[in-house]
Coordinates of C-alpha atoms and ligand atoms in Angstrom, one line a residue:
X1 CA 24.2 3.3 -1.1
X2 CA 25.5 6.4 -0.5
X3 CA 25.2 8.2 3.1
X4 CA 24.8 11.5 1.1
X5 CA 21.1 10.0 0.7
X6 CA 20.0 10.1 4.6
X7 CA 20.2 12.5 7.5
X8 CA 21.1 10.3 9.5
X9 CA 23.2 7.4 7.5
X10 CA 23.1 5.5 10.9
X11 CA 19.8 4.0 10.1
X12 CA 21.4 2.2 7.2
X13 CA 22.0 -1.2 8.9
X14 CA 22.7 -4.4 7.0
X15 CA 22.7 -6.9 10.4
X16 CA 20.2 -8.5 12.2
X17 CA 19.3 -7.4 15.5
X18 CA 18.9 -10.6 17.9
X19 CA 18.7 -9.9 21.7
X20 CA 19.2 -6.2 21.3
X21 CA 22.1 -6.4 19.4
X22 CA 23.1 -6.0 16.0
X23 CA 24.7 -9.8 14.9
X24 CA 26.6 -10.2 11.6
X25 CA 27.0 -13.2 9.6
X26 CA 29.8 -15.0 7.6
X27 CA 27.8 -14.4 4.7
X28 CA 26.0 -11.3 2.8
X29 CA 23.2 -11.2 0.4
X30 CA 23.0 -7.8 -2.1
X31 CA 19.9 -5.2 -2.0
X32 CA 19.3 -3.9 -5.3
X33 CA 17.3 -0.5 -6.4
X34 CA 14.6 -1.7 -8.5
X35 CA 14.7 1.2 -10.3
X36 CA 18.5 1.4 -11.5
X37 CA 20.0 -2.2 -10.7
X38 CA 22.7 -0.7 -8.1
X39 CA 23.3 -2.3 -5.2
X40 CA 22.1 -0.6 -1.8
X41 CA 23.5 -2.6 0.8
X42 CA 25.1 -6.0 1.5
X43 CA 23.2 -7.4 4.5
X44 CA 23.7 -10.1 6.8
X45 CA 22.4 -13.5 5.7
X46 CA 21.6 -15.1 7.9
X47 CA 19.8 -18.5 8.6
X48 CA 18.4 -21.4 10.9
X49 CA 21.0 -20.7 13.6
X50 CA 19.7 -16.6 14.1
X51 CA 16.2 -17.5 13.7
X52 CA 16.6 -20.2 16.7
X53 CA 18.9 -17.1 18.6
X54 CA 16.1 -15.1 18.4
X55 CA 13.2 -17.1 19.2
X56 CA 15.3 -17.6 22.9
X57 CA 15.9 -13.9 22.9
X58 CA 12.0 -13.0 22.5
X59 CA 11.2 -15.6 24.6
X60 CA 13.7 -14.6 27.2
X61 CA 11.9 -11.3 26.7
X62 CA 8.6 -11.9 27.1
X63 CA 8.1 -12.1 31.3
X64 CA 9.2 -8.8 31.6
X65 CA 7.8 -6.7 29.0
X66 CA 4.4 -8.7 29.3
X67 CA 4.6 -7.5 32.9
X68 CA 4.6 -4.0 32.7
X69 CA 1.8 -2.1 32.9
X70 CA -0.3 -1.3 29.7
X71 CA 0.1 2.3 30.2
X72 CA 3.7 1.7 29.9
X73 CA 4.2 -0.1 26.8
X74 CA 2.0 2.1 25.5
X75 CA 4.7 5.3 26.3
X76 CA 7.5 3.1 24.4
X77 CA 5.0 2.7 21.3
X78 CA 4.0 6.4 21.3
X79 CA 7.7 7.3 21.2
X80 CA 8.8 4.6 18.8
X81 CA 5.6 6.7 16.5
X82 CA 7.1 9.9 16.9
X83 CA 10.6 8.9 16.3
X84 CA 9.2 7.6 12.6
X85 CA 7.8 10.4 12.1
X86 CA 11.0 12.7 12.7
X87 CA 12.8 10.5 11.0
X88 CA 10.3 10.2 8.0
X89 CA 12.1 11.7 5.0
X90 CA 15.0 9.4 5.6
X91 CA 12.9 6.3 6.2
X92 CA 11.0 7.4 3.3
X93 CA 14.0 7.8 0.6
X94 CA 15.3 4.4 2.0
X95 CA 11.9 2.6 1.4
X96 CA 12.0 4.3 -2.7
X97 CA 15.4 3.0 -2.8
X98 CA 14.6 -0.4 -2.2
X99 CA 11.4 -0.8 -2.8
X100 CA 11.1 1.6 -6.3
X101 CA 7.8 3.4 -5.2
X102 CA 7.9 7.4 -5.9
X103 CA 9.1 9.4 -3.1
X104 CA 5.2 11.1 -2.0
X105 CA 4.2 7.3 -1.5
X106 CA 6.8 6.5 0.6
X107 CA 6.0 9.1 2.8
X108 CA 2.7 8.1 2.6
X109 CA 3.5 5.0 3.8
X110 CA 6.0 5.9 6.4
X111 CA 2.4 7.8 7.7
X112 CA 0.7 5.0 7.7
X113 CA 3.4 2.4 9.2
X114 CA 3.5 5.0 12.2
X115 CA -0.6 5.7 12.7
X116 CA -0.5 1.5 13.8
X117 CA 2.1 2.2 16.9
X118 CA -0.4 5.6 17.7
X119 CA -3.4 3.6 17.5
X120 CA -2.3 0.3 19.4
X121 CA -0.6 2.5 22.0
X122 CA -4.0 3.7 22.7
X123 CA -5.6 0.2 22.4
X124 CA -3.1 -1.5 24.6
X125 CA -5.1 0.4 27.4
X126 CA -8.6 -1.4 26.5
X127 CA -7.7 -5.2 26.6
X128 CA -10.4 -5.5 28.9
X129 CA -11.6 -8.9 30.5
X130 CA -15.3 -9.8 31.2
X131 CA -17.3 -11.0 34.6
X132 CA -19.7 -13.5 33.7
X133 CA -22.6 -14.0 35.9
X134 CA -22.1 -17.4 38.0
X135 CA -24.0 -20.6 37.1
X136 CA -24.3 -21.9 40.4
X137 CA -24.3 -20.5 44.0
X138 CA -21.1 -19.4 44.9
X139 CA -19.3 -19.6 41.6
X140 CA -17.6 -16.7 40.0
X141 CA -16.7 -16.9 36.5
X142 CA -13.9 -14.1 35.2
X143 CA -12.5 -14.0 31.7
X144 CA -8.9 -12.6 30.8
X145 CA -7.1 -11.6 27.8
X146 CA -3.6 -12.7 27.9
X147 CA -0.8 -12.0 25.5
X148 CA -0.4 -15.2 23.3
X149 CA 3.6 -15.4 23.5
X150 CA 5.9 -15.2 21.0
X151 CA 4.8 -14.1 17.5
X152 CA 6.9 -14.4 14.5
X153 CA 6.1 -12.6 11.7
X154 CA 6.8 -12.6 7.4
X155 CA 6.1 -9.3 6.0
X156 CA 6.3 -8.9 2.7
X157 CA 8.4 -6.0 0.0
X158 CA 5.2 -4.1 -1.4
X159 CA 4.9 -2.3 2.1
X160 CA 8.3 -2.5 3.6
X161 CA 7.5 -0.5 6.5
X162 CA 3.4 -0.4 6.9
X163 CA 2.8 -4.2 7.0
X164 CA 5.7 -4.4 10.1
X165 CA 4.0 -2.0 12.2
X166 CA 0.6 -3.6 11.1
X167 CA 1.3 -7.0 13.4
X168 CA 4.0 -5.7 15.6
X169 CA 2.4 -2.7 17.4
X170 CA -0.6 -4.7 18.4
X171 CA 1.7 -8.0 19.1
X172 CA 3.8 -5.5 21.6
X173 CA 1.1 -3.6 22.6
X174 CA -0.8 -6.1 24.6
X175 CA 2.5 -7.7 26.0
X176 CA 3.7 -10.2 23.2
X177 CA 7.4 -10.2 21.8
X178 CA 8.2 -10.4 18.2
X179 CA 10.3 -12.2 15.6
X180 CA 10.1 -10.7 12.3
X181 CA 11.8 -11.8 9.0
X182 CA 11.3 -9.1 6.7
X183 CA 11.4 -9.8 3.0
X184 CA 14.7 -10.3 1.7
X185 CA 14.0 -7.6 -1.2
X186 CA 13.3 -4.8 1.2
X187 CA 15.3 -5.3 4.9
X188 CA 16.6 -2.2 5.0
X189 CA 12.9 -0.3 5.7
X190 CA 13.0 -3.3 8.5
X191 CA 16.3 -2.3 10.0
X192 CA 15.7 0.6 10.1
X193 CA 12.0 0.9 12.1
X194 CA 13.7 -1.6 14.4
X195 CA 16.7 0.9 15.2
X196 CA 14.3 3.5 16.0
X197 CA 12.5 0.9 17.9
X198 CA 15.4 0.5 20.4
X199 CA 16.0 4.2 20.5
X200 CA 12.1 4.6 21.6
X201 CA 13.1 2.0 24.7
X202 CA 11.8 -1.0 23.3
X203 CA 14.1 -3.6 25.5
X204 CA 16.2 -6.0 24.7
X205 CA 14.9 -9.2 23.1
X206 CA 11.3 -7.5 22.8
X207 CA 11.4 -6.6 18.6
X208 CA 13.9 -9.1 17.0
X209 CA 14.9 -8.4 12.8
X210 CA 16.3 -11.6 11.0
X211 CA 16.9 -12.1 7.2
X212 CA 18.5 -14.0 4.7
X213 CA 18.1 -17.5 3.8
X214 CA 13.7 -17.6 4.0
X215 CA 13.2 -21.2 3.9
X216 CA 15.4 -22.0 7.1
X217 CA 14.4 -18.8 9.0
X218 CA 10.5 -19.7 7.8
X219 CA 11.4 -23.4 9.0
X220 CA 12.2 -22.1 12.6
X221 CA 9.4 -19.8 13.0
X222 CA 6.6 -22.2 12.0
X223 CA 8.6 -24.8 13.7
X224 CA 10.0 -23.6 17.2
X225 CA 7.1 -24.7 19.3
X226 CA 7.9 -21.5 21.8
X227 CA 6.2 -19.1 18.4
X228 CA 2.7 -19.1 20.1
X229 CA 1.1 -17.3 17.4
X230 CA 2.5 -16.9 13.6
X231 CA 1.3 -13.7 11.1
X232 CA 2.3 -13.8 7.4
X233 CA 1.4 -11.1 4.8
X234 CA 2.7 -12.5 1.0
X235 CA 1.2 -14.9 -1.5
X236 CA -1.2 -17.2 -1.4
X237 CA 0.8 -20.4 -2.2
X238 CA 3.4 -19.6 0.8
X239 CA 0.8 -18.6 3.1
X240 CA -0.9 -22.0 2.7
X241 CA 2.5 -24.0 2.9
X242 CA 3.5 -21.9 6.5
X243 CA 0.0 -22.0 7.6
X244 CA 0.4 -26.2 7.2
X245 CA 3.6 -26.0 9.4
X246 CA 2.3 -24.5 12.1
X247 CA -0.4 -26.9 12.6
X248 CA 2.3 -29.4 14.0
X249 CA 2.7 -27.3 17.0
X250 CA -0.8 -26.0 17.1
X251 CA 0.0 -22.1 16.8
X252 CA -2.7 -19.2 16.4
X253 CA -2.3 -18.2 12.7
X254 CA -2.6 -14.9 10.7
X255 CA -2.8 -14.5 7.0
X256 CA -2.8 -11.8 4.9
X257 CA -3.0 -13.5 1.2
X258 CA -3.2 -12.6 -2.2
X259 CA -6.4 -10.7 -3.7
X260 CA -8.2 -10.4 -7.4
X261 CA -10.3 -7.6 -6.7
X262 CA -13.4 -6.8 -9.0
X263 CA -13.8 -2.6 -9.3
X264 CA -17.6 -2.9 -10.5
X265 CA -19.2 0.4 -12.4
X266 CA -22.4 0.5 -12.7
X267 CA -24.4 2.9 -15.2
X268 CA -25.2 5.4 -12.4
X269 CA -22.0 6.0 -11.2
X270 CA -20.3 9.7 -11.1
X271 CA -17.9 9.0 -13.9
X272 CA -15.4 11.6 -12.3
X273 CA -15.4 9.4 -9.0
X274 CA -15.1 6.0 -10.5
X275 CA -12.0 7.1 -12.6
X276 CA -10.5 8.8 -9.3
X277 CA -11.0 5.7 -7.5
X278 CA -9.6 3.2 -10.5
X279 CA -6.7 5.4 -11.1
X280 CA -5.9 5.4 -6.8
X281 CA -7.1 1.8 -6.3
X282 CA -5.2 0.4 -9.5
X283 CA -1.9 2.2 -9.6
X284 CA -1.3 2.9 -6.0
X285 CA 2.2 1.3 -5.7
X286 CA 2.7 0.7 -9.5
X287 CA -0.6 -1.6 -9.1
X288 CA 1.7 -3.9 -6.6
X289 CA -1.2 -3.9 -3.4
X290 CA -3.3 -7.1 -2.6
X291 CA -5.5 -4.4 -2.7
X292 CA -5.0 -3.4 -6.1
X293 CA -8.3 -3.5 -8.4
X294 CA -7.5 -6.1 -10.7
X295 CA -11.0 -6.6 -12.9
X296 CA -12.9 -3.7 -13.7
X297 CA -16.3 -4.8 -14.3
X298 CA -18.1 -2.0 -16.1
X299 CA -22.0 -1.9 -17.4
X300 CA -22.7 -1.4 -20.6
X301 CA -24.3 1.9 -20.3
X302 CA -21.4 3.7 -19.2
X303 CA -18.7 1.3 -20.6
X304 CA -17.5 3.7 -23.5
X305 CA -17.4 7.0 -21.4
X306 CA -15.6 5.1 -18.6
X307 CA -12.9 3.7 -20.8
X308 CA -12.0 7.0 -22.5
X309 CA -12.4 8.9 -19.6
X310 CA -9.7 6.2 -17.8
X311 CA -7.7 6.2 -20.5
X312 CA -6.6 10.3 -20.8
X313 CA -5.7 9.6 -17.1
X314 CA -3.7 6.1 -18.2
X315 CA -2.1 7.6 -20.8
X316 CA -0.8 10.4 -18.5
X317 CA 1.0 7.9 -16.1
X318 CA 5.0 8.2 -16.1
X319 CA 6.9 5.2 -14.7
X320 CA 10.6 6.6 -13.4
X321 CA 13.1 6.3 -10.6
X322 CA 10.7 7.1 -7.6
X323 CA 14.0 9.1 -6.1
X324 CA 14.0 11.7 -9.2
X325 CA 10.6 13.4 -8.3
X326 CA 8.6 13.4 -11.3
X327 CA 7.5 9.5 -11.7
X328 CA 3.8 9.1 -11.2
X329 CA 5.2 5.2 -10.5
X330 CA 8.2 3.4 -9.7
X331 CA 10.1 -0.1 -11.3
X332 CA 8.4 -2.7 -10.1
X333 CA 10.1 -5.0 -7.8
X334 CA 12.2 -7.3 -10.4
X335 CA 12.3 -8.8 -13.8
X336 CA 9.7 -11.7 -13.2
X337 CA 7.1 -9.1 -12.3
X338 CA 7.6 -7.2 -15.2
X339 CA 7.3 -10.7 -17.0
X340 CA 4.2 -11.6 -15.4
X341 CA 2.4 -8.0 -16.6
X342 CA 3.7 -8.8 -20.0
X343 CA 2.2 -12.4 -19.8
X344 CA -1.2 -11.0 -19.1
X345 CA -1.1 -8.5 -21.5
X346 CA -0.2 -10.6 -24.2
X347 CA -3.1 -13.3 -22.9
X348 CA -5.7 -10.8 -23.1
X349 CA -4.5 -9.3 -26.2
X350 CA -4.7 -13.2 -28.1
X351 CA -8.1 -13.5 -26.6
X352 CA -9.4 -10.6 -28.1
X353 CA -8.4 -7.3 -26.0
X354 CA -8.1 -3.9 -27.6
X355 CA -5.4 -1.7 -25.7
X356 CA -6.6 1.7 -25.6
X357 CA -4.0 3.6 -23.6
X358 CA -0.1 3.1 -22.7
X359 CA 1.4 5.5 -20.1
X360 CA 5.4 6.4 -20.6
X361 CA 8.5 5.5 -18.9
X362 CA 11.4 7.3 -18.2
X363 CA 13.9 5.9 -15.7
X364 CA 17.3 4.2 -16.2
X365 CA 17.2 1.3 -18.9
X366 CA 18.4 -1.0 -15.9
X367 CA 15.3 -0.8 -14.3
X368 CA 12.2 -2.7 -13.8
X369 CA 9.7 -0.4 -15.6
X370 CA 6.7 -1.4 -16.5
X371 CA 4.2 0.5 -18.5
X372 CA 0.6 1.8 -17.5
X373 CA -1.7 0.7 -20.3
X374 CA -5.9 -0.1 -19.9
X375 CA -7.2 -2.8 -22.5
X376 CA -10.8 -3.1 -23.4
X377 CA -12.7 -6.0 -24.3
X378 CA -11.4 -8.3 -22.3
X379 CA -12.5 -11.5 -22.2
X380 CA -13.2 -13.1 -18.4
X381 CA -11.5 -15.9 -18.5
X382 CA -7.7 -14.1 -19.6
X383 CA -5.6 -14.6 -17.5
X384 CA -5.5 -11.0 -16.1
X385 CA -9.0 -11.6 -14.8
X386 CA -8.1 -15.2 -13.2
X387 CA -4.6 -14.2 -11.5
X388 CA -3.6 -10.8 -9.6
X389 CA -1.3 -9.2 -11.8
X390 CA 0.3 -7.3 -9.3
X391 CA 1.2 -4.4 -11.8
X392 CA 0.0 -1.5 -13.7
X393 CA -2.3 -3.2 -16.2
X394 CA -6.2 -2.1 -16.2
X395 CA -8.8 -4.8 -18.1
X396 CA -12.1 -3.8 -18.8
X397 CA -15.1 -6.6 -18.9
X398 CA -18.3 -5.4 -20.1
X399 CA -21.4 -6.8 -18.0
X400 CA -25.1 -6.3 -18.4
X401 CA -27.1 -6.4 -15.0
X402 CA -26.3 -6.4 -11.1
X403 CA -26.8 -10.5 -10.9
X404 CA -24.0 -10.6 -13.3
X405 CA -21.6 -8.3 -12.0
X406 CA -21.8 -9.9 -8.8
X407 CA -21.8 -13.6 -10.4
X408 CA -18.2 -12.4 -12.2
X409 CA -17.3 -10.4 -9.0
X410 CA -17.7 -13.9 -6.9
X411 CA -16.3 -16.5 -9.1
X412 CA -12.5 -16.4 -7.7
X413 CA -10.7 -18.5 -4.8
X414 CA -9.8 -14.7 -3.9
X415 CA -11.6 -12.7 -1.3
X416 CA -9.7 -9.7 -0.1
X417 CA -11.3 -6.3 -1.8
X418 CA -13.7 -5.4 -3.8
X419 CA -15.0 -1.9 -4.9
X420 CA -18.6 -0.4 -6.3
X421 CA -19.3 2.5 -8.1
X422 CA -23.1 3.8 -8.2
X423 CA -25.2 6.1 -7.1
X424 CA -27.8 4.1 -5.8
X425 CA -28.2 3.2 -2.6
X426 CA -30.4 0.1 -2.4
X427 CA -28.0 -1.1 -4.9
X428 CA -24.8 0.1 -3.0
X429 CA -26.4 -2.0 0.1
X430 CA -27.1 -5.4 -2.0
X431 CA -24.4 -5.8 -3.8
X432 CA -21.8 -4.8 -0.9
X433 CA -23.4 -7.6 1.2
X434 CA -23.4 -9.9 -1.6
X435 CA -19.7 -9.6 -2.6
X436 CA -17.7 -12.4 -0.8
X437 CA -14.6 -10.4 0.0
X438 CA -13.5 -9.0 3.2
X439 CA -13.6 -5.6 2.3
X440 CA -15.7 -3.0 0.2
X441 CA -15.1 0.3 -1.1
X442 CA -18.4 2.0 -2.0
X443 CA -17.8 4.8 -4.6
X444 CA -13.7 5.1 -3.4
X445 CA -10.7 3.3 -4.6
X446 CA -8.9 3.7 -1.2
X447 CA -10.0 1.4 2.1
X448 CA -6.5 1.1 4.3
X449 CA -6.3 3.3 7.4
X450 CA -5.4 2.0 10.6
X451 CA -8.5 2.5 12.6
X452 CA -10.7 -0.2 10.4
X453 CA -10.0 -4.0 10.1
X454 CA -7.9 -5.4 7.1
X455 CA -8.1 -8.7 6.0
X456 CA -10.0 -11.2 3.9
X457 CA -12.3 -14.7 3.2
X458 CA -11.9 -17.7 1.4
X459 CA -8.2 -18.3 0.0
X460 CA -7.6 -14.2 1.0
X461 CA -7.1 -15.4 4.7
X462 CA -8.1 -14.8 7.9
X463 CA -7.5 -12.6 10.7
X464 CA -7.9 -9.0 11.2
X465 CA -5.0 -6.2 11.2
X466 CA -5.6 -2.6 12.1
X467 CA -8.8 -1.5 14.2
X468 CA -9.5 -2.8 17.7
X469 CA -10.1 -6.0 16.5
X470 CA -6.4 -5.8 15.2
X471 CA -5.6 -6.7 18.6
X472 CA -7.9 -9.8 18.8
X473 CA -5.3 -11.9 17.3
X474 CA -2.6 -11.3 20.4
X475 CA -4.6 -12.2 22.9
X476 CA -5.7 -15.4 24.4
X477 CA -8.9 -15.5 26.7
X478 CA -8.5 -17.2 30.0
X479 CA -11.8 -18.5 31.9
X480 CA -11.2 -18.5 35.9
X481 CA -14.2 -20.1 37.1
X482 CA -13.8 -19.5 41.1
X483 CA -15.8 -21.9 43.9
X484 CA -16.4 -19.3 46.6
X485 CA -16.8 -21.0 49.7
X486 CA -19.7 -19.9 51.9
X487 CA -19.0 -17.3 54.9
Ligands
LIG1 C1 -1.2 -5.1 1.0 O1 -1.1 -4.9 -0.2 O2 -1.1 -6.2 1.6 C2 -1.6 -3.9 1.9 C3 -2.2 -2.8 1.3 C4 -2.8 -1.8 2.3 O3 -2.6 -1.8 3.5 O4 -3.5 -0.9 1.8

């Protein structure tokens, strides 16, 4: 990658960083642009070996830094925050370069990754305990919240920077230490927060970055019986075969899984809105959130007006090199997930689908483009109604009344988002409590911002990010029932 593409090219760093310092390995493993093919960086691989270093570094760690104050740790987050933030364009052109979205999202997102370390430097202060009024004469009964230990945590490429500062903030703010093994598409965002990291005073041992080979390094952290508590953001599949590892040694366990969220629009619904929201909720990230609408469920009263109003926006989409400044999207992250768009499409299409709009594309042939397109007509059980596409393809499914929408909505393992357009109140409140999801966007296509809880039901996961419940997951209570003795 060339240097000419940062302000500061040190922030470019292809080792790990174990113990507080950078460690190299005898072997490398190529970063690829998404959006050309070229390589950005040859990184460390590393393996089993690193991933046991670091566990003893962050365990090493952990007396000290869960010893100071909260007030302190809170200073080091705050200037870890700012740091990202003057740093921003860099760690902004770094994250389009590896991870293919357009330059305005990355800076989006390095926004967002920073807002966590802001708002768990202020929550660190509020880990408050409770005083319990005594059963018995003489018995006092005092509840703590601890720091749980060591967390490890799998973060996956769609968010290179966000989903890092999602578990580690609240993980350091209340006093934990932290492995992380980035994904091995998109290290370099990972690198590079934890360089700022130690430049903010985060100590030695505290924040350690390891990558390369992911089944030995995921072996070790699900494995190591000193990881206390285990967070993982990625697919569904993985997150149910690390989840099952970590039972051997008992560990508090985060997951962050895969979604299939229905975007219903009912009949009332401000047509202007809805669209807004499907176009933000659908192609935010070239369509690659867990997030990510992935059914739109439409009534049939507004079902024709809808689809041509969505498709003059659809058709208006340009997929590009994010780095080139006019792409409305970026590649998506490889070949197989171009594959898999194609797969759905051409599903849909045999069962019946109509496509109404395509968008264009206009970066480098090398790339992983994908186009925009919306199909109408599509039939429930295709396969871009039953899997999360994870890419810039809109379905339509026509529905009748509210029972049904929210029969279709419901009938999926998934439970992460879901969205409602309508103008109705009563109808706003039933339906959002009957949806089984996690989360519920009523008449917006955006829900993610640091100060409210992330996370899902069913096969979505568990666990909250973000908010002050983020923090829940960090801490371990501690009863101290006391026998006072009488004076
Ligand atoms: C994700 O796709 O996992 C995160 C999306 C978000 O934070 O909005």
């Amino acid at each position: 990658m060339s240097d000419a593409l940062l302000r500061r090219p040190e922030l470019l760093r292809s080792e790990a960083l174990i113990g507080g310092r950078w460690e190299d390995s005898g072997a490398r493993y190529d970063v690829l642009n998404p959006a050309t093919g070229a390589c950005l960086a040859e990184v460390a691989m590393h393996g089993a070996d690193a991933a046991t270093h670091a566990v003893d570094a962050a365990s090493a760690a952990l007396p000290s830094w869960s010893s100071l104050s909260a007030g302190e740790r809170a200073a080091i987050l705050r200037r870890w925050h700012d740091l990202i933030l003057d740093n921003a364009e860099d760690l902004a052109r770094l994250m389009t370069a590896e991870q293919g979205k357009p330059l305005a999202e990355a800076r989006g997102e390095v926004a967002y990754a920073a807002s966590f370390l802001a708002w768990f430097a202020e929550e660190a202060r509020r880990v408050y305990g409770t005083v319990i009024p005594g059963n018995a004469p003489g018995r006092r009964l005092t509840v703590i919240r601890q720091p749980v230990g060591v967390v490890a945590a799998i973060t996956p490429w769609n968010f290179p920077a966000a989903m890092i500062t999602r578990k580690v903030a609240p993980a350091l703010a209340v006093g934990c230490t932290v492995v992380l093994k980035p994904s091995e598409l998109t290290p370099l965002s990972a690198l590079a927060l934890a360089c700022l990291g130690a430049e903010a005073g985060v100590p030695a041992g505290v924040f350690n970055v390891v990558s390369g080979d992911a089944p030995a390094i995921g072996e070790v952290l699900t494995g190591d019986p000193r990881v206390r508590k285990f967070s993982f953001t990625g697919s569904t599949p993985v997150g149910k075969m690390l989840a099952a590892k970590c039972m051997a040694t008992v560990k508090r366990v985060s997951l962050e899984l895969g979604g299939n969220a229905p975007f219903i629009v009912f009949d009332d619904a401000d047509i202007d809105a809805a669209v807004a929201g499907a176009i933000a909720s659908k192609f935010r990230n070239s369509g690659q959130t867990c997030v990510c609408a992935n059914r739109f469920l439409v009534q049939d009263g507004i079902y024709d007006r809808f689809a041509a109003a969505l498709a003059r926006k659809v058709g208006l989409l340009n997929a590009g090199d994010g780095l080139a400044g006019s792409a409305d999207q970026g590649p998506l992250i490889n070949a197989e997930a171009v594959a898999k768009v194609e797969r759905h499409r051409v599903d849909a299409v045999e069962r019946g689908a109509r496509i109404l709009a395509q968008g264009q594309v206009s970066g480098p042939s090398q790339g992983h483009f994908a186009r925009a397109a919306l199909l109408v007509d599509v039939a429930p059980e295709s396969l871009l109604a039953r899997e999360e596409t994870f890419g810039p393809l809109a379905g339509l499914i026509r529905f009748d009344h509210e029972e049904e929408a929210i029969r279709l909505a419901n009938d999926t393992p998934a439970g992460l988002a879901a969205y409602i357009f309508t103008a109705d109140h009563g109808r706003a409140t039933r339906v959002s409590e009957a949806l089984e999801y996690g989360m519920v966007g009523l008449n917006t296509g955006l829900i993610s911002t640091e100060v409210a809880p992330f996370g899902g039901v069913k096969e979505s996961g568990f666990g909250r990010e973000g908010s002050r419940f983020g923090i829940d997951d960090y801490v371990s209570m501690k009863l101290i029932a006391a026998e006072i003795a009488p004076a």
